[in-house]
Short mmCIF file of C-alpha atoms in Angstrom, two decimals:
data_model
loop_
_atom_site.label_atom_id
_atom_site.label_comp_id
_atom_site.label_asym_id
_atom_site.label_seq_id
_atom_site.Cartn_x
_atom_site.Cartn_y
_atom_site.Cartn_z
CA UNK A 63 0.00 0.00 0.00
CA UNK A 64 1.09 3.42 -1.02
CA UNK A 65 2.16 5.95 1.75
CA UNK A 66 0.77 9.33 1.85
CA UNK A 67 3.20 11.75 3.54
CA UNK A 68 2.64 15.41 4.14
CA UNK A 69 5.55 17.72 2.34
CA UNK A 70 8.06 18.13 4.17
CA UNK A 71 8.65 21.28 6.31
CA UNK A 72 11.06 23.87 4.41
CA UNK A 73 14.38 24.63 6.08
CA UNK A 74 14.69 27.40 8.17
CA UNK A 75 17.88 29.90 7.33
CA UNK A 76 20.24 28.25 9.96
CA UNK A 77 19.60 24.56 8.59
CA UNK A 78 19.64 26.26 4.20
CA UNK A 79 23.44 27.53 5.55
CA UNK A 80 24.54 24.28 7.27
CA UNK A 81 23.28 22.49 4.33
CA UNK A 82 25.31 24.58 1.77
CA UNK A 83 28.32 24.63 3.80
CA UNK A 84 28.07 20.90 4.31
CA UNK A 85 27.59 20.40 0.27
CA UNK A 86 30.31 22.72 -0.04
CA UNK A 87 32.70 20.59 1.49
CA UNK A 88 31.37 17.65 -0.65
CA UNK A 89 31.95 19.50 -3.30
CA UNK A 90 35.33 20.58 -2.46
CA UNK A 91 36.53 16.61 -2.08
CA UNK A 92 34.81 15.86 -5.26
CA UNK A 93 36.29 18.90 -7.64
CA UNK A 94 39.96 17.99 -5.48
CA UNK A 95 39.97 14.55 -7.12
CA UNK A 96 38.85 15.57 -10.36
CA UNK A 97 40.88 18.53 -11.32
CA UNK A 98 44.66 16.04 -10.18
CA UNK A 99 43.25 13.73 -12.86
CA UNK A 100 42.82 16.21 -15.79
CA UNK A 101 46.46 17.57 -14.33
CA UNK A 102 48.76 14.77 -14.18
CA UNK A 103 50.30 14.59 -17.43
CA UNK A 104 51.49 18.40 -16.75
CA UNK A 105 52.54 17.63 -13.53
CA UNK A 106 54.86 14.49 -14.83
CA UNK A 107 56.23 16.95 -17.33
CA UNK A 108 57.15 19.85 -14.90
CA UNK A 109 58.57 17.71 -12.24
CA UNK A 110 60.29 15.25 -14.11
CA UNK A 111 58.21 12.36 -12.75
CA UNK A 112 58.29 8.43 -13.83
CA UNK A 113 55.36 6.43 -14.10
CA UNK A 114 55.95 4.75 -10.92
CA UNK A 115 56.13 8.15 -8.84
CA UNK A 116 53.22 9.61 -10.73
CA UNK A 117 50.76 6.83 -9.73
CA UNK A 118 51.69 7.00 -6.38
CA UNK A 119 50.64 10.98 -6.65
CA UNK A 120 47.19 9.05 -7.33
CA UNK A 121 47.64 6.03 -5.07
CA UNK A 122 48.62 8.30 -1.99
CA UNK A 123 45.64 10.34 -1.67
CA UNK A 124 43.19 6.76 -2.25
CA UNK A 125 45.70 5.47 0.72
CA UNK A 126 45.00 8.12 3.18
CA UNK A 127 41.13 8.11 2.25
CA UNK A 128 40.13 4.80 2.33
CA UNK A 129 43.05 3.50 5.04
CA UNK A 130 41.29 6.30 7.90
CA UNK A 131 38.09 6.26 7.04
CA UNK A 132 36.26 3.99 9.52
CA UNK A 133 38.49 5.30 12.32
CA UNK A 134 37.55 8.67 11.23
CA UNK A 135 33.81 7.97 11.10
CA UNK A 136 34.10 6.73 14.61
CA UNK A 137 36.33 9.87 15.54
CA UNK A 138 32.78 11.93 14.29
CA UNK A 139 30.36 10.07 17.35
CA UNK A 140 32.86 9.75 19.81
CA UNK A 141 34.70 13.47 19.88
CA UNK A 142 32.32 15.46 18.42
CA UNK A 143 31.06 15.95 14.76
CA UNK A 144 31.71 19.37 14.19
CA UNK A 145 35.00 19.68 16.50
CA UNK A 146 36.08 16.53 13.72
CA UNK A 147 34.73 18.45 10.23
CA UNK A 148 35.82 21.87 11.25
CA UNK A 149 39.64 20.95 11.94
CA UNK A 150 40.34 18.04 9.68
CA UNK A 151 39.06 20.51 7.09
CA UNK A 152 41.54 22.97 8.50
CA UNK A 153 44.23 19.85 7.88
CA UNK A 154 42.99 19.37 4.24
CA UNK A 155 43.50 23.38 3.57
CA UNK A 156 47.47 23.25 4.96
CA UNK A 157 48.57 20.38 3.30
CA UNK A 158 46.64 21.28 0.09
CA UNK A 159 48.21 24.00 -0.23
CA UNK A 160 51.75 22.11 0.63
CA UNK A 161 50.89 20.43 -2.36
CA UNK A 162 50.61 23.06 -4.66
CA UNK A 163 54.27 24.30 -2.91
CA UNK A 164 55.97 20.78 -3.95
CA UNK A 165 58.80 20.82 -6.15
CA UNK A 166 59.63 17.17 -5.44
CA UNK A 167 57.63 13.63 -6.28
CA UNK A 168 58.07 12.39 -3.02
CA UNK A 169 56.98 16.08 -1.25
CA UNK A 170 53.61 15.90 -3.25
CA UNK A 171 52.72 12.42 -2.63
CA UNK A 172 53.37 13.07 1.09
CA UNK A 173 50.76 16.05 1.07
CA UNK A 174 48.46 13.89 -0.49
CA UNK A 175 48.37 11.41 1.64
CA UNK A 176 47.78 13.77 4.68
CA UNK A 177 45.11 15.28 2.62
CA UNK A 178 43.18 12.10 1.67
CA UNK A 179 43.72 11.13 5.57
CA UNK A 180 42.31 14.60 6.28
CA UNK A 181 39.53 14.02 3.75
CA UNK A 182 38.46 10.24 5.56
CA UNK A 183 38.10 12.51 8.70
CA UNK A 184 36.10 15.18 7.65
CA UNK A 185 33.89 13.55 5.28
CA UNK A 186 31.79 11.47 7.12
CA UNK A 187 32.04 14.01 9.96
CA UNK A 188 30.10 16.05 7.49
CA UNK A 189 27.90 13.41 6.16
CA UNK A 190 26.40 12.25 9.95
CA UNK A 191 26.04 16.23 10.50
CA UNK A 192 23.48 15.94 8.16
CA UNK A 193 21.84 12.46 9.05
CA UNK A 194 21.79 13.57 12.76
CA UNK A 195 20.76 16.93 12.02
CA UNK A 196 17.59 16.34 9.91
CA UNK A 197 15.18 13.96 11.24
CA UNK A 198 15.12 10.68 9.36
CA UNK A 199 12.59 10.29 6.58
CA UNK A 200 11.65 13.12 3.60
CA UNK A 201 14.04 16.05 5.17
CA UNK A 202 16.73 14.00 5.33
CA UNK A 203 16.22 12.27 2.48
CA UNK A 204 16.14 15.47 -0.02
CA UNK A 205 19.30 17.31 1.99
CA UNK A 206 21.19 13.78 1.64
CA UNK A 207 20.07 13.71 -2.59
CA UNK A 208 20.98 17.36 -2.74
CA UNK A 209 24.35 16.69 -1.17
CA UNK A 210 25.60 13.70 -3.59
CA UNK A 211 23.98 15.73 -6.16
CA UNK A 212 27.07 18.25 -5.06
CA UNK A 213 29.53 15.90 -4.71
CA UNK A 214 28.74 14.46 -7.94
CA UNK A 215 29.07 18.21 -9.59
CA UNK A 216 32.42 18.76 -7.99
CA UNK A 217 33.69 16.09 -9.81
CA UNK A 218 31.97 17.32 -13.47
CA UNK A 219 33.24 20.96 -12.46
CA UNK A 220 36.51 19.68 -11.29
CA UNK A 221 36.84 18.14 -14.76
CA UNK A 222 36.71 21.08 -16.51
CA UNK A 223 38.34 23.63 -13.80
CA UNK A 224 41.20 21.50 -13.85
CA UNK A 225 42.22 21.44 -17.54
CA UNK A 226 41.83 25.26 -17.49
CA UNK A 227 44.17 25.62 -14.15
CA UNK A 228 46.24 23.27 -15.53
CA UNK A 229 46.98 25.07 -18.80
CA UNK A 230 47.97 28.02 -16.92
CA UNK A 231 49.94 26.65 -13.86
CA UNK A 232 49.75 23.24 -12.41
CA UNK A 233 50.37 24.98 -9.05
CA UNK A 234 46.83 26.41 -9.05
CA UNK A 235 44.87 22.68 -9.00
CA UNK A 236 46.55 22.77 -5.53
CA UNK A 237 46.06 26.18 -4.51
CA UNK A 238 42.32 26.47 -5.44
CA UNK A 239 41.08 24.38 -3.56
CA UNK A 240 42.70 26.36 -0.62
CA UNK A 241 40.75 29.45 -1.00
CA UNK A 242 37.44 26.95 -1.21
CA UNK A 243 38.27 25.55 1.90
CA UNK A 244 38.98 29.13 3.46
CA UNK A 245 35.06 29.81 2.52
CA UNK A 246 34.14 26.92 3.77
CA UNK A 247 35.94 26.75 6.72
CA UNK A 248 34.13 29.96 7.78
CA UNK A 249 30.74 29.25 7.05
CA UNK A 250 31.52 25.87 9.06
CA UNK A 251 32.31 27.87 12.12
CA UNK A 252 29.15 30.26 11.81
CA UNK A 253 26.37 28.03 10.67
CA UNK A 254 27.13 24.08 11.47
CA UNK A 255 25.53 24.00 15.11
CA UNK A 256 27.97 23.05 18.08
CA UNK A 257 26.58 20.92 19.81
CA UNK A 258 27.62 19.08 23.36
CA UNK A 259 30.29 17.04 24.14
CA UNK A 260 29.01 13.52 23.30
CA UNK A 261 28.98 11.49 26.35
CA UNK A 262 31.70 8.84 26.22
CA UNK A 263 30.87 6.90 29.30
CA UNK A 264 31.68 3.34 28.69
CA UNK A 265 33.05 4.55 25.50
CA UNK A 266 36.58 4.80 24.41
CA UNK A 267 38.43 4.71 21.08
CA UNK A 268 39.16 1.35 20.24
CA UNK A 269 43.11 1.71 19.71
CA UNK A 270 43.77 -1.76 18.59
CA UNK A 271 40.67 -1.77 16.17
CA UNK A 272 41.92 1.02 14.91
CA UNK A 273 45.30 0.14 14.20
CA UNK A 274 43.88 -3.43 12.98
CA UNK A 275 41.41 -2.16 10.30
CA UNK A 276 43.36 1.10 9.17
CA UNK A 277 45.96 -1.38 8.57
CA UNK A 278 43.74 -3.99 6.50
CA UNK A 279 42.54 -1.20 4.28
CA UNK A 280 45.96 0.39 3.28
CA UNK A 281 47.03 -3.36 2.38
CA UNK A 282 44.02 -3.68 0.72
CA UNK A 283 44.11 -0.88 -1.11
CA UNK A 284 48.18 -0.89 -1.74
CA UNK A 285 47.12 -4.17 -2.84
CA UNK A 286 44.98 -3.65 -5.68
CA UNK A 287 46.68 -0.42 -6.81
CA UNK A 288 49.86 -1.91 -7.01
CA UNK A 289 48.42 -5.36 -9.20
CA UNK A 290 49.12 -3.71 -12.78
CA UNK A 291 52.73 -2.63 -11.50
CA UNK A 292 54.27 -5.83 -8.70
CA UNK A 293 55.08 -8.87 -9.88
CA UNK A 294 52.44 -11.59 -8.27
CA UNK A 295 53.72 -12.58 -5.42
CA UNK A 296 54.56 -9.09 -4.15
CA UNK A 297 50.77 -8.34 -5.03
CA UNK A 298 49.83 -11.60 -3.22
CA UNK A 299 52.05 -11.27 -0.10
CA UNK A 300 50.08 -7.90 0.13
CA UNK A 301 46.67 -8.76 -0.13
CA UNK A 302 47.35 -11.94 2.55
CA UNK A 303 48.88 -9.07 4.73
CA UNK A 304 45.76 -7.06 4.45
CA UNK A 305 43.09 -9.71 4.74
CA UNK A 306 45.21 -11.33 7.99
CA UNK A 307 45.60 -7.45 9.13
CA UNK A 308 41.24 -7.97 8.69
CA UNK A 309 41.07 -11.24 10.38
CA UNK A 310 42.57 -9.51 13.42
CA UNK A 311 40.41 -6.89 13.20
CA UNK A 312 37.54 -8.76 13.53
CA UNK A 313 38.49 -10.97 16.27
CA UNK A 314 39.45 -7.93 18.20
CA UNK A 315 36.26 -5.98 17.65
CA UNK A 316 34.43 -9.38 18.68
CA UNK A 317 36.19 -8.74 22.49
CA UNK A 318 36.12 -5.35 22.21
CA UNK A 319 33.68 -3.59 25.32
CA UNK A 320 33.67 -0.75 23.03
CA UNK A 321 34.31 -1.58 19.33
CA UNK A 322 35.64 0.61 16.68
CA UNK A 323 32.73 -1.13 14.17
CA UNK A 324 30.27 -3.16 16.12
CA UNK A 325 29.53 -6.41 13.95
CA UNK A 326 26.26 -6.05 14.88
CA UNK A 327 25.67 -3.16 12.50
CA UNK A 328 26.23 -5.49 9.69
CA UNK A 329 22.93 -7.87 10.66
CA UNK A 330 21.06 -4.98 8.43
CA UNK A 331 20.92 -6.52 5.06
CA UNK A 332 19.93 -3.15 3.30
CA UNK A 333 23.25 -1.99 4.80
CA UNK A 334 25.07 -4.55 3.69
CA UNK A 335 23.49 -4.67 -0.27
CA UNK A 336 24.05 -0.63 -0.14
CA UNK A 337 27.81 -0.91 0.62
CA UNK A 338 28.57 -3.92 -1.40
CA UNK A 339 26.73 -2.28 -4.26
CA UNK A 340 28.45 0.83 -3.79
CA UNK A 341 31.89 -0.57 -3.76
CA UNK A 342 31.18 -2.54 -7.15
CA UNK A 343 29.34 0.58 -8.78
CA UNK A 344 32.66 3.01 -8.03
CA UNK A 345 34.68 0.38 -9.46
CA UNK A 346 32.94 0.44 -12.66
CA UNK A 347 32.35 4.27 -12.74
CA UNK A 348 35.97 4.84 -11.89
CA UNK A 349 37.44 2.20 -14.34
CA UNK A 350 35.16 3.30 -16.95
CA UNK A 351 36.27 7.21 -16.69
CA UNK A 352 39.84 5.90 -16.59
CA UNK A 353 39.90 3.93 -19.79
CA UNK A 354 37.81 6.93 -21.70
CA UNK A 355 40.49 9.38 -20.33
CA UNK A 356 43.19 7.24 -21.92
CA UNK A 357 40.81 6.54 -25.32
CA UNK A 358 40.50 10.35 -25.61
CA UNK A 359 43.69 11.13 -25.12
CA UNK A 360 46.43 8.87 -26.07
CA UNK A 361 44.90 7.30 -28.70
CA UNK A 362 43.05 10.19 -30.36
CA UNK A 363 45.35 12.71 -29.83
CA UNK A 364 42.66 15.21 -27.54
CA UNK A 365 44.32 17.59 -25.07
CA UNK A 366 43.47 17.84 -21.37
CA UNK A 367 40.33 20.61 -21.55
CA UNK A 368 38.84 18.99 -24.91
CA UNK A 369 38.86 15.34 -22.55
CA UNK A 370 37.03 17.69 -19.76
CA UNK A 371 34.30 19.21 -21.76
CA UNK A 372 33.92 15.78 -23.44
CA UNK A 373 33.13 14.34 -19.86
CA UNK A 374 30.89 16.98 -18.40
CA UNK A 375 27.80 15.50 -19.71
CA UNK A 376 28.42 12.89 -16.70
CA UNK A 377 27.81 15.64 -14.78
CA UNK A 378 23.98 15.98 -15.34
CA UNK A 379 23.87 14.36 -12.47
CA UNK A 380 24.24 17.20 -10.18
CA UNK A 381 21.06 18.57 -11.66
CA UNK A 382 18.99 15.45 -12.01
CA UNK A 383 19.57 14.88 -8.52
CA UNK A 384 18.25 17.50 -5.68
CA UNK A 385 14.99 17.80 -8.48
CA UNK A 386 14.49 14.75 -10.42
CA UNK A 387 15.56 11.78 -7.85
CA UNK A 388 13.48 13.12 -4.71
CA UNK A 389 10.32 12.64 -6.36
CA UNK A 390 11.36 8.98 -8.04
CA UNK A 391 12.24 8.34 -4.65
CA UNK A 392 8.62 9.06 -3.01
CA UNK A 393 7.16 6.96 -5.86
CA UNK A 394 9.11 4.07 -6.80
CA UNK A 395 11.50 3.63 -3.23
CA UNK A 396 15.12 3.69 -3.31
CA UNK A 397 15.65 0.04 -4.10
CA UNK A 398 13.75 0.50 -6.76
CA UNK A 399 16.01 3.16 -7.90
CA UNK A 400 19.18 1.65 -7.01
CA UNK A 401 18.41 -1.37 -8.91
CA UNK A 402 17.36 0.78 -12.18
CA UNK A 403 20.64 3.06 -11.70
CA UNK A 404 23.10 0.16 -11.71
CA UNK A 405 21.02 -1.89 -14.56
CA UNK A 406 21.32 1.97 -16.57
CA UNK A 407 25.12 1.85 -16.02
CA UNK A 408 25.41 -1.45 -17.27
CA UNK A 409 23.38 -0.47 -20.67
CA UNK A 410 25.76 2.67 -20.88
CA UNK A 411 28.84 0.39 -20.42
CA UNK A 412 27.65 -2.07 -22.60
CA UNK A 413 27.05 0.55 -25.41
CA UNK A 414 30.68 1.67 -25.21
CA UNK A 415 32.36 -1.81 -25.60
CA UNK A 416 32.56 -1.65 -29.62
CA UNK A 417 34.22 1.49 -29.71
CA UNK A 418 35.91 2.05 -32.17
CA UNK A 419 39.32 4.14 -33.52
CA UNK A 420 37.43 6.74 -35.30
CA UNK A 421 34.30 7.19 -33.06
CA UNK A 422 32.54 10.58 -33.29
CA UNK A 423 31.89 12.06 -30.29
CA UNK A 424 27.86 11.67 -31.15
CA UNK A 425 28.54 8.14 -30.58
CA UNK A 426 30.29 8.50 -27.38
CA UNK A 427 27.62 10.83 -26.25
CA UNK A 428 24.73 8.52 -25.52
CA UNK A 429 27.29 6.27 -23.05
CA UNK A 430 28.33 9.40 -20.86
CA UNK A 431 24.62 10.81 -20.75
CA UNK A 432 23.27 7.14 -19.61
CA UNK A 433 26.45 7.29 -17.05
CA UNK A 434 25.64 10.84 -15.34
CA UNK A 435 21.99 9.24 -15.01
CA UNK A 436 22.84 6.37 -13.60
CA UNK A 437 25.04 8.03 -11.33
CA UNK A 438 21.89 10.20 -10.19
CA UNK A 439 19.83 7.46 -9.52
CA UNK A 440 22.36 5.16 -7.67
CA UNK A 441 24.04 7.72 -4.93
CA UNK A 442 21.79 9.13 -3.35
CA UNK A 443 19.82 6.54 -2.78
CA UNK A 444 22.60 4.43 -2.10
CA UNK A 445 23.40 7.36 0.53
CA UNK A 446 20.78 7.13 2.26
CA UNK A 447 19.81 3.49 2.22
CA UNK A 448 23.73 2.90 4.10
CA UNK A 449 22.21 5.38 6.80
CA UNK A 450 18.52 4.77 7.44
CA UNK A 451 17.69 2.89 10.69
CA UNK A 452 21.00 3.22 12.05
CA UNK A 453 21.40 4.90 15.64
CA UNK A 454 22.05 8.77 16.00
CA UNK A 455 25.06 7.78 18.04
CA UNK A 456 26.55 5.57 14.89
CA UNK A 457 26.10 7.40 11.87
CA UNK A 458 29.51 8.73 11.89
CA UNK A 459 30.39 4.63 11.78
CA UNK A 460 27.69 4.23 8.93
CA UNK A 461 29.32 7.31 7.39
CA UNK A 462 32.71 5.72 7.37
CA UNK A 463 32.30 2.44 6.20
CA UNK A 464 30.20 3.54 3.15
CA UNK A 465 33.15 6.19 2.14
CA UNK A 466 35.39 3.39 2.83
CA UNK A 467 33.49 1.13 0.34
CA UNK A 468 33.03 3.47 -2.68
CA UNK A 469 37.07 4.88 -1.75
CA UNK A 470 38.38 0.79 -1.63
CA UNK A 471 35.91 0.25 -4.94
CA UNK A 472 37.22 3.16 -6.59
CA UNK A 473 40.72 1.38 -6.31
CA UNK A 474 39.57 -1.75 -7.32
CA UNK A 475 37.98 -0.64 -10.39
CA UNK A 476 40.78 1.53 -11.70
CA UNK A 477 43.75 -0.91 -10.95
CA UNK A 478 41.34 -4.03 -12.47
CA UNK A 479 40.42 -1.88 -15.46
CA UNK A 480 44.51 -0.80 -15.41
CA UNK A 481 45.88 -4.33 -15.38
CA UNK A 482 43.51 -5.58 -18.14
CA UNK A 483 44.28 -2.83 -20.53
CA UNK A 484 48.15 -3.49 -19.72
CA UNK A 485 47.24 -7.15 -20.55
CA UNK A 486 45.54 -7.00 -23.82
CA UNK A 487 47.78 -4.85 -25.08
CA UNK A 488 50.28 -6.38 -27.16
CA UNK A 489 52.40 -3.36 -28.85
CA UNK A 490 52.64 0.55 -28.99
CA UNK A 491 50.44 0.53 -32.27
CA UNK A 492 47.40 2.47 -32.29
CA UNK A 493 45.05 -0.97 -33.45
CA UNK A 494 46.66 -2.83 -30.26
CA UNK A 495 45.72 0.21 -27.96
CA UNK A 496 42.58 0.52 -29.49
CA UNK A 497 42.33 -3.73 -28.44
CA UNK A 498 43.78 -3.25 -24.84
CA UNK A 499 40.90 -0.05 -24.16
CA UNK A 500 38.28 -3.09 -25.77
CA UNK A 501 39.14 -5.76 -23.61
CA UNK A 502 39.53 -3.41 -20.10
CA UNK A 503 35.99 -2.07 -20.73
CA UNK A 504 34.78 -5.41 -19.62
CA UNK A 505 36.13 -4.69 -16.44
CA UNK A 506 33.12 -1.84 -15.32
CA UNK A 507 30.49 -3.64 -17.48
CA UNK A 508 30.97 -6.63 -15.36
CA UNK A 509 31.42 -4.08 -12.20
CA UNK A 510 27.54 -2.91 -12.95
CA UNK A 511 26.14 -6.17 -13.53
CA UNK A 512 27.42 -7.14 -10.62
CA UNK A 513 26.34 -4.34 -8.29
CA UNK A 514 22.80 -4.79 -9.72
CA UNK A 515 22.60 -8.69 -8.79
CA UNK A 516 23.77 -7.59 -4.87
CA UNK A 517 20.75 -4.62 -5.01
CA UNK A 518 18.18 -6.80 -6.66
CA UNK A 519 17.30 -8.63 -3.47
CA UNK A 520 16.26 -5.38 -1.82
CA UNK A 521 14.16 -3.87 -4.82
CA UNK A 522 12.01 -7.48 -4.98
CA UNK A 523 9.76 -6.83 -1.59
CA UNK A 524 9.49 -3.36 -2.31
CA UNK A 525 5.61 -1.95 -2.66
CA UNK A 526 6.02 1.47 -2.86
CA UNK A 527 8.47 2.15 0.53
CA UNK A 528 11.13 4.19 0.01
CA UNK A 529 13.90 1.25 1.31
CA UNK A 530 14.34 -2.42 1.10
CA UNK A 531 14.15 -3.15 5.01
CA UNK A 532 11.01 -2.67 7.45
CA UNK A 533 11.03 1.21 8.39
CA UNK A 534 9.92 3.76 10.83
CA UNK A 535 6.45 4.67 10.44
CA UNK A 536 7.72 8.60 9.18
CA UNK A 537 9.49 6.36 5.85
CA UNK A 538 6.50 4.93 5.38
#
């Protein structure tokens, strides 16, 4: 049966400035990302950089992300969310900017990797600001669509911002995102409510958790970014680390008194289909970008800001949705969506597979419009499935492990898509390129399908509620 709900309450002025500053900071992450991608090449050039050293530019920031992010999520409930989001985002202004002041390999990939550790802290800081700040249901589920809807346009912005900084100085992908962070850093501190101390009684940090899963996730992820570049047993010897690093984990947070991640969290089967889905969905949207990058670029000769205004269309997204989604959502549920957004990313995947070494960019187009679509229909949702039903007092936690599973996907995807392409590639010519970009665009199509089979379960019970589990009686 259908549930009527009456419209949600508009936001008062305080709660329309937390929300912006929150998105802004969103947005900031997403634009940081995008515009070191468009940049790289220049930055090789300028500092003399190998391959090697390059990808760990890259690999360092994915490192520091996904390697703190749980521990950081945590860091949100126990110490306080906005104490957390204001000065980790004072962390990721410094060393941005350190980065833009590099004029050594190893000096840059150090500031990265403070800044994607700074970025793991903040973020979900940010992200259970909002879940704990808007009561669960409608309210929160439009300011949750409107902020992936940001954090999706950083990224298309970033894109484009990025070619055009880089073609005048590298530097200024670095230093941009400084003065953002200034803005944002003060509308933090005069809109984003403090609130009191939480109460930690009983409660402590879990140290060893800590430790135990930061260390699982930077093995992990070291792991599968270094599989197109290690021979097979260093790659092996590094995964075992990481998965025995997450066998300890788990048997410590199993005698924890106050766990880091309590396993109990993970009974929720929406939860569990959300992150799973999400990690399998950034690995094909991140592989898939990667391989059109290199198609656009190295085989067809297009510069750095033609490749960005190519890829922009992605970025539809941002508008489809704080307008579109929230009302797909009140009719057909989240699941619903979810399922329909990964099924759309296969098709748009699936159309790209033939391309060939003379494609117009018409017959790209219809690919990367399908993408930014599916991307619309699949985050926020996904967003806000990870989050429903969990307790006020763990959202940071909820926060953390879905950033960790799109941040450890994200790797997956690109050094999977990476390896294949290396693979297939038999020679330098432009027909065995063109062969190597063919057979790594498997890689996201399978990604999709795959993300849809985990979600599918979830969208089959669904009769009009806006998620896959029982809710409260406000979700209907």
């Amino acid at each position: 049966m259908r549930t009527t709900e009456a419209a949600p309450a508009a936001l008062s002025a305080r709660e329309r400035a937390m929300l912006l500053v929150l998105c802004g900071a969103i947005f900031l992450e997403g634009i940081d990302v995008a515009m070191l991608n468009v940049a790289m090449p220049v930055i090789r050039a300028d500092l003399g950089l190998s391959t090697g050293t390059l990808q760990w530019v890259m690999s360092a920031y994915v490192l520091g992300y996904g390697g703190f992010m749980l521990i950081g999520g945590r860091a949100a409930d126990l110490f306080g969310r906005r104490r957390m989001f204001v000065g980790w985002l004072a962390v990721f202004l410094v060393f941005s900017g350190l980065g833009g002041l590099a004029s050594e390999g190893w000096q840059l990939i150090a500031a990265r990797f403070v800044t994607g550790a700074a970025a793991a802290f903040m973020t979900p800081a940010g992200l259970s600001v909002i879940t704990t700040g808007f009561a669960e249901g409608p309210r929160r589920n439009r300011a949750l669509l409107l902020y992936s809807g940001t954090a999706a346009g950083g990224f298309s912005i970033g894109l484009v911002v990025g070619g055009l900084l880089a073609s005048v100085d590298w530097r200024w992908v670095f230093f941009a995102p400084v003065l953002l962070s200034a803005l944002i850093l003060v509308g933090a501190l005069a809109s984003v409510p403090k609130t009191p101390r939480p109460d930690r009684t009983g409660q402590r940090l879990d140290l060893a958790g800590g430790l135990t899963v930061t260390a699982a996730v930077l093995l992990l992820v070291l792991g599968v970014e270094r599989a197109g570049h290690a021979s097979p047993l260093a790659t092996a010897a590094t995964l075992g680390a990481g998965l025995a690093a997450l066998a300890a984990f788990v048997a410590v947070e199993r005698r924890s008194a106050a766990p880091l991640v309590r396993l109990g969290v993970l009974r929720s089967a929406a939860l569990v289909r959300a992150n799973l889905a999400a990690l399998l969905f950034s690995a094909g949207f991140f592989g898939f970008q990667f391989l059109v990058v290199l198609y656009l670029q190295e085989l067809r000769g297009w510069s750095t800001l033609e490749t960005s205004f190519a890829m922009i269309v992605i970025g539809i997204d941002a508008v489809l949705s704080p307008t579109v989604v929230p009302k797909l959502v009140d009719r057909f549920g989240n699941a619903r969506l979810i399922s329909g957004g990964l099924l759309l990313a296969a098709l748009s995947y699936a159309l790209f597979l033939p391309v060939g070494a003379d494609w117009t960019y018409l017959a790209m187009l219809p690919s990367l419009l399908l993408l930014g679509i599916a991307f619309a229909l699949t985050y926020g949702p996904l967003t806000i499935v990870a989050t429903e039903g969990v307790a006020e007092e763990e959202q940071g936690l909820a926060g953390g492990l879905l950033y960790t599973a799109f941040q450890f996907g994200a790797a997956l995807g690109l050094s999977a898509a990476a390896a294949v392409n290396v693979a297939a590639t038999a020679s330098d010519s432009a027909a065995a390129r063109l062969d190597g970009y063919q057979a790594a665009l498997w890689v996201p199509f399978a990604a999709a399908l795959g993300a849809a089979l985990v979600a599918l379960p979830g969208a089959r019970p669904s009769r009009g509620a806006t998620a896959p589990e029982p809710e409260p009686a406000t979700a209907g």
